[in-house]
Structure formats: structure tokens, C-alpha cells
PDB file of C-alpha atoms in Angstrom:
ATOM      1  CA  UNK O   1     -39.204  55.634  42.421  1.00 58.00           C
ATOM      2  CA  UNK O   2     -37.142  53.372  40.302  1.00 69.00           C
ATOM      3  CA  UNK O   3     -33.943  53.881  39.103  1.00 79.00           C
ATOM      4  CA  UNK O   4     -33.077  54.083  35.861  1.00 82.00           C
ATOM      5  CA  UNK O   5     -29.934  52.423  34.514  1.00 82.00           C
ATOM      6  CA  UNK O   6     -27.213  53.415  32.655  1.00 83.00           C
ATOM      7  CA  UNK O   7     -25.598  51.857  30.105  1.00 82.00           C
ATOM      8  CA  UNK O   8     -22.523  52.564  28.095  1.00 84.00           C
ATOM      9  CA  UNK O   9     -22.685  52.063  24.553  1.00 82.00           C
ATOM     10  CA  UNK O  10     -19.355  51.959  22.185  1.00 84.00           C
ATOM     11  CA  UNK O  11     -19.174  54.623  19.081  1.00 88.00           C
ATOM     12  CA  UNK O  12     -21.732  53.299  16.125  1.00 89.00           C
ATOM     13  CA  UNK O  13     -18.668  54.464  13.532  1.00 92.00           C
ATOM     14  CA  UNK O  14     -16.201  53.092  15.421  1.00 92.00           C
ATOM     15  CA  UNK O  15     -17.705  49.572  15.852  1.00 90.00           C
ATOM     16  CA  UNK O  16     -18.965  49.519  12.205  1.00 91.00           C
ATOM     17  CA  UNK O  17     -15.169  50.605  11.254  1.00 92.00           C
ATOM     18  CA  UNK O  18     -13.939  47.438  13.810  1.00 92.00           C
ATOM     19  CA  UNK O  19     -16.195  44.948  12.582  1.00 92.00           C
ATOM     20  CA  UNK O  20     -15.261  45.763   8.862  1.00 93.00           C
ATOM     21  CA  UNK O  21     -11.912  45.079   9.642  1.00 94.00           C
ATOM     22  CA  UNK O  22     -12.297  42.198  11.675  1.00 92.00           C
ATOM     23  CA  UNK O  23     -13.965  40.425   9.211  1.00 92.00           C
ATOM     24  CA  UNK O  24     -11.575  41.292   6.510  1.00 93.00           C
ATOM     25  CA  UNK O  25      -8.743  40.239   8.745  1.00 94.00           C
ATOM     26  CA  UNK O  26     -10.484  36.588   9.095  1.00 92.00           C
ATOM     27  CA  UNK O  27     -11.355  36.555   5.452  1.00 92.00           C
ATOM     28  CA  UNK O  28      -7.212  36.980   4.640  1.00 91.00           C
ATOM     29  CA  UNK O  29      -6.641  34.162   6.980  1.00 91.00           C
ATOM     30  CA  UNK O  30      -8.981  32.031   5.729  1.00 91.00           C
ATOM     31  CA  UNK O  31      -7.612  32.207   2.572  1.00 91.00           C
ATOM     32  CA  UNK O  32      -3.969  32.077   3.318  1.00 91.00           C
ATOM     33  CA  UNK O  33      -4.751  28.828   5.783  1.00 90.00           C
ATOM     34  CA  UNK O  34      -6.450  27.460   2.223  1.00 91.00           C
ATOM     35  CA  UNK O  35      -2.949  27.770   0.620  1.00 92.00           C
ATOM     36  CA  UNK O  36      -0.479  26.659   3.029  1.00 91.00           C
ATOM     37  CA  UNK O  37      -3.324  23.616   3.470  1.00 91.00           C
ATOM     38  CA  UNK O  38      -3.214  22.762   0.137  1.00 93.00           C
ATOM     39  CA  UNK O  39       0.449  22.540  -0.230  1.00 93.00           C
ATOM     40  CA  UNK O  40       0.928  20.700   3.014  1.00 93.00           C
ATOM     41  CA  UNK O  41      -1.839  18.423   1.212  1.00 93.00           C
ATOM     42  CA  UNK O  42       0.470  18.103  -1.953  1.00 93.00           C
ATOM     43  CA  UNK O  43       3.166  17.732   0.171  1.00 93.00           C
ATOM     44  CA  UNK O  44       1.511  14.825   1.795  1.00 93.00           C
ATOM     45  CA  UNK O  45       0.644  13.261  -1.562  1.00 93.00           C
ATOM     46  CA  UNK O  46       3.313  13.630  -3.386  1.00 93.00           C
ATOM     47  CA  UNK O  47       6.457  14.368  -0.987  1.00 91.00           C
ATOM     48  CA  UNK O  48       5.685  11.729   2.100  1.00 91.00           C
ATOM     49  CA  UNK O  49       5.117  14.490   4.839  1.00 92.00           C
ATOM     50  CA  UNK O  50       3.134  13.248   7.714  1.00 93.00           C
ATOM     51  CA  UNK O  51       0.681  16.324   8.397  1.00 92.00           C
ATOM     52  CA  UNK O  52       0.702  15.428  11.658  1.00 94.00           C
ATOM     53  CA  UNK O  53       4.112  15.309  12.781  1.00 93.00           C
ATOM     54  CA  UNK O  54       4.697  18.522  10.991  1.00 93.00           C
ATOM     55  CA  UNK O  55       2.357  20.595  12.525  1.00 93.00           C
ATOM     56  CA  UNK O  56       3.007  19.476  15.632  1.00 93.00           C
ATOM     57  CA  UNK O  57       6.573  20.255  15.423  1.00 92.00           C
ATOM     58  CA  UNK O  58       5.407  23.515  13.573  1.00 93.00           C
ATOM     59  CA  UNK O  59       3.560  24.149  17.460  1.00 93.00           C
ATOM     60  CA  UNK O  60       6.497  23.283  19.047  1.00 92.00           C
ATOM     61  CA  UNK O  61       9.370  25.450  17.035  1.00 93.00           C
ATOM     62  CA  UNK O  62       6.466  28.768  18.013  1.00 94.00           C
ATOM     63  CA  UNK O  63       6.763  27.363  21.764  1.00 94.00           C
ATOM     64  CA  UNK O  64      10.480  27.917  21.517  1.00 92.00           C
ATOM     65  CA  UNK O  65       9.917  31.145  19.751  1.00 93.00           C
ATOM     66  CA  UNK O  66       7.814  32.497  23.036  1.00 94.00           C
ATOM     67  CA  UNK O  67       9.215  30.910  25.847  1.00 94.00           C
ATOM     68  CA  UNK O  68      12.038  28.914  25.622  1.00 92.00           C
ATOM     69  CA  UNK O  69      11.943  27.828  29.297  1.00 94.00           C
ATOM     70  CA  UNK O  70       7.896  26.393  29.265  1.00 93.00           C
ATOM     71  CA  UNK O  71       8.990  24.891  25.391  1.00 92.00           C
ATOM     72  CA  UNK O  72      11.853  23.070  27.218  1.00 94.00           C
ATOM     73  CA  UNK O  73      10.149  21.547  30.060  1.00 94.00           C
ATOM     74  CA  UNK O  74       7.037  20.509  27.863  1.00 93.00           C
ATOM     75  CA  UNK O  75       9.543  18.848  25.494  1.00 92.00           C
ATOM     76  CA  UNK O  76      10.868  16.815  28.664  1.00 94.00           C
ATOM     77  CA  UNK O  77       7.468  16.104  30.018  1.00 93.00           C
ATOM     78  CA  UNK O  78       6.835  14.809  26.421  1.00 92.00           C
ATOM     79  CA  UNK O  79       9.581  12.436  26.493  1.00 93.00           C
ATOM     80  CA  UNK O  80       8.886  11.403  30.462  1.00 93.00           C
ATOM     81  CA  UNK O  81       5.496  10.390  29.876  1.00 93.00           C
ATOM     82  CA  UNK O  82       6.001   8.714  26.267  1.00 91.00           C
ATOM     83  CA  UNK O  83       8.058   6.169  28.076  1.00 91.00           C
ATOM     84  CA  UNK O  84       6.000   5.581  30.332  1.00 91.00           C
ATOM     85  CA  UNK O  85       2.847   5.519  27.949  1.00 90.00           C
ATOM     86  CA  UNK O  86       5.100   2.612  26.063  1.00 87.00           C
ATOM     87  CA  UNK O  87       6.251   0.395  29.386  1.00 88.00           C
ATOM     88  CA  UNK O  88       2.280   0.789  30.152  1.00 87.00           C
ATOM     89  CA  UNK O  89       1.779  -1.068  26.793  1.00 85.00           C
ATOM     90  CA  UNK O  90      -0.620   1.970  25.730  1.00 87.00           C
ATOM     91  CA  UNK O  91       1.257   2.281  21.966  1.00 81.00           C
ATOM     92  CA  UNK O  92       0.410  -1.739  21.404  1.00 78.00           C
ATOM     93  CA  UNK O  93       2.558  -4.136  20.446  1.00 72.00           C
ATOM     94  CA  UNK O  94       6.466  -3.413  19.947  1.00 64.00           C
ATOM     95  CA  UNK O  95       8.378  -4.755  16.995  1.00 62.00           C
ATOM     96  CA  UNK O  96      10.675  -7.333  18.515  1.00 62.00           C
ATOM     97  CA  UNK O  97      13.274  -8.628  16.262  1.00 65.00           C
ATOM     98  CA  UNK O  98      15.109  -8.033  12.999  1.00 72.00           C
ATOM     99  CA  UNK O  99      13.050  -6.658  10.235  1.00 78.00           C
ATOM    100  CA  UNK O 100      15.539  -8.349   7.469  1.00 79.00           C
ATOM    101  CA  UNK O 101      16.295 -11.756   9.244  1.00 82.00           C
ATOM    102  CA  UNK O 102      12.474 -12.419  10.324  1.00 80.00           C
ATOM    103  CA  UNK O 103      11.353 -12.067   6.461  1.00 83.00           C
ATOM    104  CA  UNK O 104      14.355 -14.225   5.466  1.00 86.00           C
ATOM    105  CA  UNK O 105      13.146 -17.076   7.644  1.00 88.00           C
ATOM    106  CA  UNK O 106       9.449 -16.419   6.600  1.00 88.00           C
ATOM    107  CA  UNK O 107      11.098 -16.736   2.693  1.00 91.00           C
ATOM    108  CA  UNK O 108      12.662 -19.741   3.759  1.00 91.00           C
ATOM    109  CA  UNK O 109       9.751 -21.910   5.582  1.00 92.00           C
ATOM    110  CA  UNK O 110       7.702 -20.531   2.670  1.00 92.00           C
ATOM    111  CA  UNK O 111      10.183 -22.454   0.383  1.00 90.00           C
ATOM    112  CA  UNK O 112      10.705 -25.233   2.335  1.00 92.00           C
ATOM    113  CA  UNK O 113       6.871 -25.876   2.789  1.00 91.00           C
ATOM    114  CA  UNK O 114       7.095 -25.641  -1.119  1.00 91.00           C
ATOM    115  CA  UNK O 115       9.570 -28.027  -1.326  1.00 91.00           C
ATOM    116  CA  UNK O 116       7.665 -30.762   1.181  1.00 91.00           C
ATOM    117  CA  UNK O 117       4.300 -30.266  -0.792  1.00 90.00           C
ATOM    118  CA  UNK O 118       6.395 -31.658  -4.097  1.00 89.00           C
ATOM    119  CA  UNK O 119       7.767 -34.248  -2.449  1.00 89.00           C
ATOM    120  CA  UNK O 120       4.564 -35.335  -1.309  1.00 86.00           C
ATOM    121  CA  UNK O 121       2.844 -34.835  -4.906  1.00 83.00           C
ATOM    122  CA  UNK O 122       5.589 -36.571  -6.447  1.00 84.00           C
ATOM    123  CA  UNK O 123       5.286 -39.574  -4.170  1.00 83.00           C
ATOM    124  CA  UNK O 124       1.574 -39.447  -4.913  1.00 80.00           C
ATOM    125  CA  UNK O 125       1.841 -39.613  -8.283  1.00 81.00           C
ATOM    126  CA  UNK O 126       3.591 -42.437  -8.545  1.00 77.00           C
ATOM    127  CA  UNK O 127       2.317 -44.776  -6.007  1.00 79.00           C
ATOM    128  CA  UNK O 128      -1.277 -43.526  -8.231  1.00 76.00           C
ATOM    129  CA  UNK O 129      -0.030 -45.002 -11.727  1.00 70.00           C
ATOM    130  CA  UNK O 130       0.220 -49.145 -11.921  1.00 68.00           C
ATOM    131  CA  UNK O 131       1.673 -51.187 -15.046  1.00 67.00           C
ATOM    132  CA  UNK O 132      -0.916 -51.513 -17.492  1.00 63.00           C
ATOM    133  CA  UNK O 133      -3.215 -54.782 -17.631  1.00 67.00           C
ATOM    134  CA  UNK O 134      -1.545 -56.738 -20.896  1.00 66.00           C
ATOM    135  CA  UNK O 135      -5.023 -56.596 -22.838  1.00 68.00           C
ATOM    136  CA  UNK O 136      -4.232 -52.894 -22.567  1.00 66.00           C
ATOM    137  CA  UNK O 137      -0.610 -52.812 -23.631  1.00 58.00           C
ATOM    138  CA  UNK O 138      -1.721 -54.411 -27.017  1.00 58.00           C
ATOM    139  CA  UNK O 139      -4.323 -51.196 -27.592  1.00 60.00           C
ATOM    140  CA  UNK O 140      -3.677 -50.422 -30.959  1.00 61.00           C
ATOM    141  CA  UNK O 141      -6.448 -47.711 -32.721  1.00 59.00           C
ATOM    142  CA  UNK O 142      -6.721 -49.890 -35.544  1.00 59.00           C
ATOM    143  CA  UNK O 143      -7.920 -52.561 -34.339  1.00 61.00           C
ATOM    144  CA  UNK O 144     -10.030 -50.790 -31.496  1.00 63.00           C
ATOM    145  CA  UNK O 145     -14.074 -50.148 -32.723  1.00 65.00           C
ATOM    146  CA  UNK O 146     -13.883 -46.308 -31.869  1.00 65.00           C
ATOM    147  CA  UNK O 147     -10.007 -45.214 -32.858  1.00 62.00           C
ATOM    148  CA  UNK O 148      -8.704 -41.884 -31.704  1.00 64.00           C
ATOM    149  CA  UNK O 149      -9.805 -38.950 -33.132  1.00 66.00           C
ATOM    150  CA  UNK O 150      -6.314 -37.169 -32.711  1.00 67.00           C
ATOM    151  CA  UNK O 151      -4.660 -39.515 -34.095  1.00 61.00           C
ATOM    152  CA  UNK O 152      -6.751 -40.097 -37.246  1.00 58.00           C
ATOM    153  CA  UNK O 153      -5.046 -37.422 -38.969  1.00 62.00           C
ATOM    154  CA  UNK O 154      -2.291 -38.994 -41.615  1.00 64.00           C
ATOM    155  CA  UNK O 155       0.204 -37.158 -43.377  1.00 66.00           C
ATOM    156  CA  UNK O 156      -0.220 -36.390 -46.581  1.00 66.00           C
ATOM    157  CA  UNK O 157       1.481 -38.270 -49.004  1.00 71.00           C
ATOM    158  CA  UNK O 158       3.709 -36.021 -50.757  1.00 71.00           C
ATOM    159  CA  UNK O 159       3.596 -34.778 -54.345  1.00 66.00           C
ATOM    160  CA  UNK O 160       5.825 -36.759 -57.102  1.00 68.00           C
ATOM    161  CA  UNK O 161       4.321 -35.677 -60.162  1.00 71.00           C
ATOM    162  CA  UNK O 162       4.683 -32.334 -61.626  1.00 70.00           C
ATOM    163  CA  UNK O 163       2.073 -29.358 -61.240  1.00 66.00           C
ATOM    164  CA  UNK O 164       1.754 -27.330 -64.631  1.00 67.00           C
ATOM    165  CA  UNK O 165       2.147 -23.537 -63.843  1.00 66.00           C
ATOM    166  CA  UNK O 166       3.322 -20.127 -65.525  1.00 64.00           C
ATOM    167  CA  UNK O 167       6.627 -19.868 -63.468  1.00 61.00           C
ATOM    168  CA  UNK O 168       9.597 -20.953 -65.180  1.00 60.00           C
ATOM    169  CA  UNK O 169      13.051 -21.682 -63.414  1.00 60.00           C
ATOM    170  CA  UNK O 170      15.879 -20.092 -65.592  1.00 57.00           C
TER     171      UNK O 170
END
């Protein structure tokens, strides 16, 4: 003989009434996460929130909410171990000096660099140009077989005679 199992089976209507519910309840939520994530995402665009630090700190303010004792020793454990984490070196390098007087001095060997590399071109320059040869000091365009183009150009010579027109001075 074998035995025969029983098994206990919930009420059809009453899981079909559950499961109805349960998946309207997660629709709601679903959409009310959408909204407060899309104006923590405008808030993040336009207002400088860091998403992060605000939800955690969101977490932590329900912590307090539930159990101020566990919120209050997790918030000292946080503290305990991020020193630690930052004598360990695990947050990188730290910042080590003034922000204001560093870029002053970076402003200042900028200029100074500046100031050396026109010195230098200056001195350049001039040891680069000689005096002129004397055949070439006497370089005149007239005399020269192909004269300079720019300088071709003459004035013109201006008008002494009188143009014949319609207007009449009065």
C-alpha cells in the first residue's frame, strides 16, 4: 500500500483576488519611483544634487526613523572605518596645499616662462639681422631690372583743370 499525500491548497478566489492586488500595488510603485526619479534626475541636471549622496542620506534619515540606536552606531562605524579607509590610502591621493596660492604660483611660472621665452626671441632676433652689404644700401627700384611690384603704384596726379557738369554752386 502506498500512501497518498496530502496537500493543502490556498482558496482559487482568494489568490486570484491577492495576485490582482499585488500586481496593482507594484504597478503604483513603479510609477511613482518613475516620478520621484525623474525629478531627482532634473534635480541633478539642473539644481547640482549628487544622486548619490542624497539617497544615501535619504537611507540613512529611514534608519533613524526605525531604530535610532542601530542608525547611531552605523553612523559611527561609518565615520571609524572612513578614516581608516583614508590613512590606508584607499580614497587616492589627498589634496595637499592651498587651492588659491598653488594656482597663483602656477599663474606666475606660467608668466614668468612667458617672459624668459621673449627675452630669448628678442635676443635672437637681433643677433639674426647684420648691417646691410653697401651694394645693398644703394637698392633703389629704379634702377634695379625687376622693381617692386608694391611699390609701382604712383599717386595720381591731381586734377587742375575744370570738369564740365550740371551742378552749379550758388
Amino acid at each position: 500500500m502506498t500512501e497518498e499525500v496530502t496537500t493543502k491548497v490556498a482558496n482559487t478566489k482568494q489568490m486570484v483576488a491577492l495576485a490582482k492586488a499585488f500586481n496593482q500595488s507594484k504597478s503604483k510603485v513603479a510609477s511613482i519611483n518613475g516620478e520621484i526619479g525623474e525629478r531627482i534626475a532634473k534635480a541633478v541636471e539642473n539644481g547640482n544634487l549628487h544622486a548619490k549622496a542624497f539617497k544615501f542620506n535619504c537611507a540613512l534619515a529611514r534608519m533613524f526613523e526605525k531604530d535610532d540606536l542601530k542608525a547611531r552606531e552605523f553612523w559611527r562605524c561609518l565615520i571609524l572605518y572612513h578614516e581608516e579607509f583614508e590613512k590606508a590610502g584607499l580614497f587616492g591621493e589627498q589634496h595637499v596645499g592651498d587651492i588659491d596660492e598653488l594656482a597663483r604660483k602656477a599663474e606666475q611660472d606660467e608668466h614668468d616662462a612667458e617672459a624668459a621665452q621673449a627675452e630669448a626671441n628678442g635676443k635672437a632676433i637681433m643677433e639674426g639681422i647684420g648691417p646691410l652689404p653697401e651694394e645693398d644700401k644703394e637698392f633703389d627700384d629704379e634702377t634695379s631690372e625687376k622693381p617692386s611690384r608694391r611699390r609701382a603704384k604712383k599717386e595720381p596726379e591731381p586734377v587742375t583743370e575744370e570738369i564740365p557738369g550740371s551742378y552749379r554752386y550758388q
